[in-house]
PDB file of C-alpha atoms in Angstrom:
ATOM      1  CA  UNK A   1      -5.934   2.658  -0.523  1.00  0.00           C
ATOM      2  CA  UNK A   2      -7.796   4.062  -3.300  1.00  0.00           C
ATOM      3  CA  UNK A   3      -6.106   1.878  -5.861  1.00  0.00           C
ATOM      4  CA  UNK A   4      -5.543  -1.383  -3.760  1.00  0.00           C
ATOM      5  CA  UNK A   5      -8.648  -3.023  -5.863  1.00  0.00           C
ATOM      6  CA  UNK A   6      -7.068  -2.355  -8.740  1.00  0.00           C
ATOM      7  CA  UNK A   7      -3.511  -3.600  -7.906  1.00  0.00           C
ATOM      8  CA  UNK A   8      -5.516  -6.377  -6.717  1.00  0.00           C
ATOM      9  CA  UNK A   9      -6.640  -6.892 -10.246  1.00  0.00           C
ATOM     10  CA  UNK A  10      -3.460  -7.526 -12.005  1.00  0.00           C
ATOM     11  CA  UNK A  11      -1.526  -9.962  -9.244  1.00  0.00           C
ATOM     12  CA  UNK A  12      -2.348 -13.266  -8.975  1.00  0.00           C
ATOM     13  CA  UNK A  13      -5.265 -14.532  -6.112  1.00  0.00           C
ATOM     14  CA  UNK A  14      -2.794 -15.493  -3.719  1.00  0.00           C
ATOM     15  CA  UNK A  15      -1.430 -11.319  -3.036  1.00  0.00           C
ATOM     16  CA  UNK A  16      -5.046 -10.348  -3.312  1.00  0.00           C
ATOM     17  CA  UNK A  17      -6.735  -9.057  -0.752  1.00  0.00           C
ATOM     18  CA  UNK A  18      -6.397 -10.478   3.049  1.00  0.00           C
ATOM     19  CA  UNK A  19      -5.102 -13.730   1.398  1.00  0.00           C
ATOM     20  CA  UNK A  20      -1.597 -13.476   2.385  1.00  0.00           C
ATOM     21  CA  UNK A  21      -0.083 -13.280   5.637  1.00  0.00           C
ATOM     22  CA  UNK A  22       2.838 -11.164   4.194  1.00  0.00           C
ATOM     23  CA  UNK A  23       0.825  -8.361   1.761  1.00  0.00           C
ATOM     24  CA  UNK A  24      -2.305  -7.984   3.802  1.00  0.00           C
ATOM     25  CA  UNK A  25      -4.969  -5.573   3.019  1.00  0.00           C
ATOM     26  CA  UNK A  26      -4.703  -2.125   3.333  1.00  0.00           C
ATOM     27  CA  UNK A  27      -8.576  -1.292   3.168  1.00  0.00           C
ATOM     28  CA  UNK A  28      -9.058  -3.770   5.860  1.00  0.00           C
ATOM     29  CA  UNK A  29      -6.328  -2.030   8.053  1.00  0.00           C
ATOM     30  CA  UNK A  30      -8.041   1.332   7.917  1.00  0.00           C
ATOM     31  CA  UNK A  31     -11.906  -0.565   8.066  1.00  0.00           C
ATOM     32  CA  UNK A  32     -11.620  -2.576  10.335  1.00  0.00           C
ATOM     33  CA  UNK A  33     -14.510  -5.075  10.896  1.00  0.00           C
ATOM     34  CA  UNK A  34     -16.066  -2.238   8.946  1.00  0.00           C
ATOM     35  CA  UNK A  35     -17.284  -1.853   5.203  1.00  0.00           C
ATOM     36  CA  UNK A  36     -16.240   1.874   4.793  1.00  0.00           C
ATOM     37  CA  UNK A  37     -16.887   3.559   1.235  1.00  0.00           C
ATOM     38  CA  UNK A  38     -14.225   5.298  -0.022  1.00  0.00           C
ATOM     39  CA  UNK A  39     -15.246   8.416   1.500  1.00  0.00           C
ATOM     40  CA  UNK A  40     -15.266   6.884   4.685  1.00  0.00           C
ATOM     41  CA  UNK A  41     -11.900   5.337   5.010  1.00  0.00           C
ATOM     42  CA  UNK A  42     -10.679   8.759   3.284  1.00  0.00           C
ATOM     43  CA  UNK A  43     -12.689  10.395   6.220  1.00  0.00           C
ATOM     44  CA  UNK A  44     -10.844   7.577   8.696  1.00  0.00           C
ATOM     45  CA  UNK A  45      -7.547   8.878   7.116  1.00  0.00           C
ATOM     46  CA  UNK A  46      -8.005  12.375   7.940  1.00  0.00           C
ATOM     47  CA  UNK A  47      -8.995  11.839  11.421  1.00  0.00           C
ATOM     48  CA  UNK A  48      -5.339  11.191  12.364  1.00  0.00           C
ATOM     49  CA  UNK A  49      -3.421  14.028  13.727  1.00  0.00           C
ATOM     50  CA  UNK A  50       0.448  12.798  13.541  1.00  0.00           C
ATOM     51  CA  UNK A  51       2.471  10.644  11.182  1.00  0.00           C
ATOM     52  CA  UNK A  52       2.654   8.050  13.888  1.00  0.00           C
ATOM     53  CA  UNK A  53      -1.363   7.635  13.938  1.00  0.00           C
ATOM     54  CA  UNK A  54      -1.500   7.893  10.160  1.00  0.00           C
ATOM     55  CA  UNK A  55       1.330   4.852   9.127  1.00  0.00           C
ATOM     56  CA  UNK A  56      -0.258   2.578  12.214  1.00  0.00           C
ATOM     57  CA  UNK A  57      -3.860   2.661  10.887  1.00  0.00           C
ATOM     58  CA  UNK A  58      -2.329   1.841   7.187  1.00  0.00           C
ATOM     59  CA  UNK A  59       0.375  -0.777   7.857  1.00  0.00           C
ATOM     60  CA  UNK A  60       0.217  -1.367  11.421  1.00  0.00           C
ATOM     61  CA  UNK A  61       2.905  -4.109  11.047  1.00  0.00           C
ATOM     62  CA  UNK A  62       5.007  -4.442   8.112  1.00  0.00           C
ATOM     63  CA  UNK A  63       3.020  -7.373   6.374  1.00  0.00           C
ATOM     64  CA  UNK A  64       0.747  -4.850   4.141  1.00  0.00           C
ATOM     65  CA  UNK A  65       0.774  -4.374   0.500  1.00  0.00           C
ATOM     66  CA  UNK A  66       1.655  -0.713   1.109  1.00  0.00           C
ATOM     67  CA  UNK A  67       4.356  -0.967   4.104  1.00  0.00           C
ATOM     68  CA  UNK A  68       4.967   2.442   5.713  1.00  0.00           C
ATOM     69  CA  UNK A  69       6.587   1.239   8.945  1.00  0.00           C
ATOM     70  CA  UNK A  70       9.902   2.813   8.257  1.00  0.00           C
ATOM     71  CA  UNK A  71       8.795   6.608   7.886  1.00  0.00           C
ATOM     72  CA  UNK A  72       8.057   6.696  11.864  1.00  0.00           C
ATOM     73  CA  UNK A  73      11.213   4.161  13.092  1.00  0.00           C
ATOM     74  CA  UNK A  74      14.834   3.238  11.908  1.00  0.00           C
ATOM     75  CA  UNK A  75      17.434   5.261   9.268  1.00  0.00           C
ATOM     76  CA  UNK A  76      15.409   4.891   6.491  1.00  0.00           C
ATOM     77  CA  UNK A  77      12.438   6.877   5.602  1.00  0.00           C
ATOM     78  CA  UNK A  78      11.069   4.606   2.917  1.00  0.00           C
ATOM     79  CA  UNK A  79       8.366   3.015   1.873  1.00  0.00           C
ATOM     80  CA  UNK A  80       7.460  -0.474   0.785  1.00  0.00           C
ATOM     81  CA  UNK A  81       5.206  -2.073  -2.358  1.00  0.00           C
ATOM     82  CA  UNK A  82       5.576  -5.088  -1.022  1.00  0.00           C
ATOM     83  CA  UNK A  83       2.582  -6.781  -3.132  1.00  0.00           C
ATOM     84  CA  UNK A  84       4.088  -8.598  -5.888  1.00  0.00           C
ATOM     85  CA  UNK A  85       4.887 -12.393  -5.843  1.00  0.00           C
ATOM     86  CA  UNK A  86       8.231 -13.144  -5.692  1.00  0.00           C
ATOM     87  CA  UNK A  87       9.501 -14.149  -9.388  1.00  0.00           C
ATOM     88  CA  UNK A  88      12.489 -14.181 -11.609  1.00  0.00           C
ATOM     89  CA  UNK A  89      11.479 -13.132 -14.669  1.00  0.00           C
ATOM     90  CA  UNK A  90      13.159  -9.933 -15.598  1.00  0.00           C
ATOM     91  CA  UNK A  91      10.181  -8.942 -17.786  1.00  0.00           C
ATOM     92  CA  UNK A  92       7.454  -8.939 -14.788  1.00  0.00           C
ATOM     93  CA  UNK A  93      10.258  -7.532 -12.380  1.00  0.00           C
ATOM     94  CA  UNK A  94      10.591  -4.305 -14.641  1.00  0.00           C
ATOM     95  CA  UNK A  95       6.999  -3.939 -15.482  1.00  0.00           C
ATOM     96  CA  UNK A  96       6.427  -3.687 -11.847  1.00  0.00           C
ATOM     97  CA  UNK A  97       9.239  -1.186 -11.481  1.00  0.00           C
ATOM     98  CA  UNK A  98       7.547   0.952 -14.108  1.00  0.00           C
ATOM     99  CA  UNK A  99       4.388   0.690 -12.700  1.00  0.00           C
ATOM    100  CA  UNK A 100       5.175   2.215  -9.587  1.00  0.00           C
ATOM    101  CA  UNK A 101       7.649   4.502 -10.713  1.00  0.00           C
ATOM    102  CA  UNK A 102       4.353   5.887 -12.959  1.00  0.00           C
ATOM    103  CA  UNK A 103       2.362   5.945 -10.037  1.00  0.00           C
ATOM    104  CA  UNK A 104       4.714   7.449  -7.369  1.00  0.00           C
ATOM    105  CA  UNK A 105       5.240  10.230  -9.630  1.00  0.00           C
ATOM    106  CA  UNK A 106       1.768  10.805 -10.834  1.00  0.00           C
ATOM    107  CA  UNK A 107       1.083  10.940  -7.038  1.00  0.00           C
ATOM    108  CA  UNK A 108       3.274  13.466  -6.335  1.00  0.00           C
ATOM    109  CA  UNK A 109       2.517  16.444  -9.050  1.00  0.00           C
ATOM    110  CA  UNK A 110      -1.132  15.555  -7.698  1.00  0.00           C
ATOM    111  CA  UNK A 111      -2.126  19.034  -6.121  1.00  0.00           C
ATOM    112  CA  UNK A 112      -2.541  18.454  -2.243  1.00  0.00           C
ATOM    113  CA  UNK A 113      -6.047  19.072  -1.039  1.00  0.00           C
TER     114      UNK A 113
END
């Protein structure tokens, strides 16, 4: 959530924001009708006490940009960056690959609060 503006920032207007039925806002999942700072929606975050509460106030179907259905149902426990426009080019494709792969791992040697 904290970097969805900034994803937003390098995709083209139609996967920005709420504009696209199939990679739909993550803020807007956790607002609501709401405009929540991002202490607030980090606030929002915290005030969910399973795994179940927590992926169904960020993707509660699996049309967001950030698509965490499958770590509460099915055989997979995966997750899904499902933001970028559909394209051949093997050039974008791998950039897009390397960005997340950067920003996975730079999530997860982030010390935990």
């Amino acid at each position: 959530l904290k970097y969805e503006a900034v994803f937003d920032m390098m995709m083209p207007p139609s996967r920005r924001g709420d504009s696209n039925q199939y990679c739909l806002s993550n803020v807007s999942a956790v607002a609501g009708d709401c405009h929540l700072d991002g202490e607030a929606l980090h606030a929002r975050l915290e005030s969910t006490a399973t795994l179940y509460e927590l992926v169904n106030m960020v993707s509660p179907t699996r049309y967001f940009k950030l698509n965490l259905q499958n770590l509460t149902g099915g055989d997979k426990r995966t997750i899904e960056f499902r933001q970028h426009s559909a394209t051949s080019s093997a050039v974008k494709v791998e950039a897009w690959i390397r960005l997340l792969l950067r920003f996975v791992t730079a999530a997860r040697q982030r010390p935990s609060a």
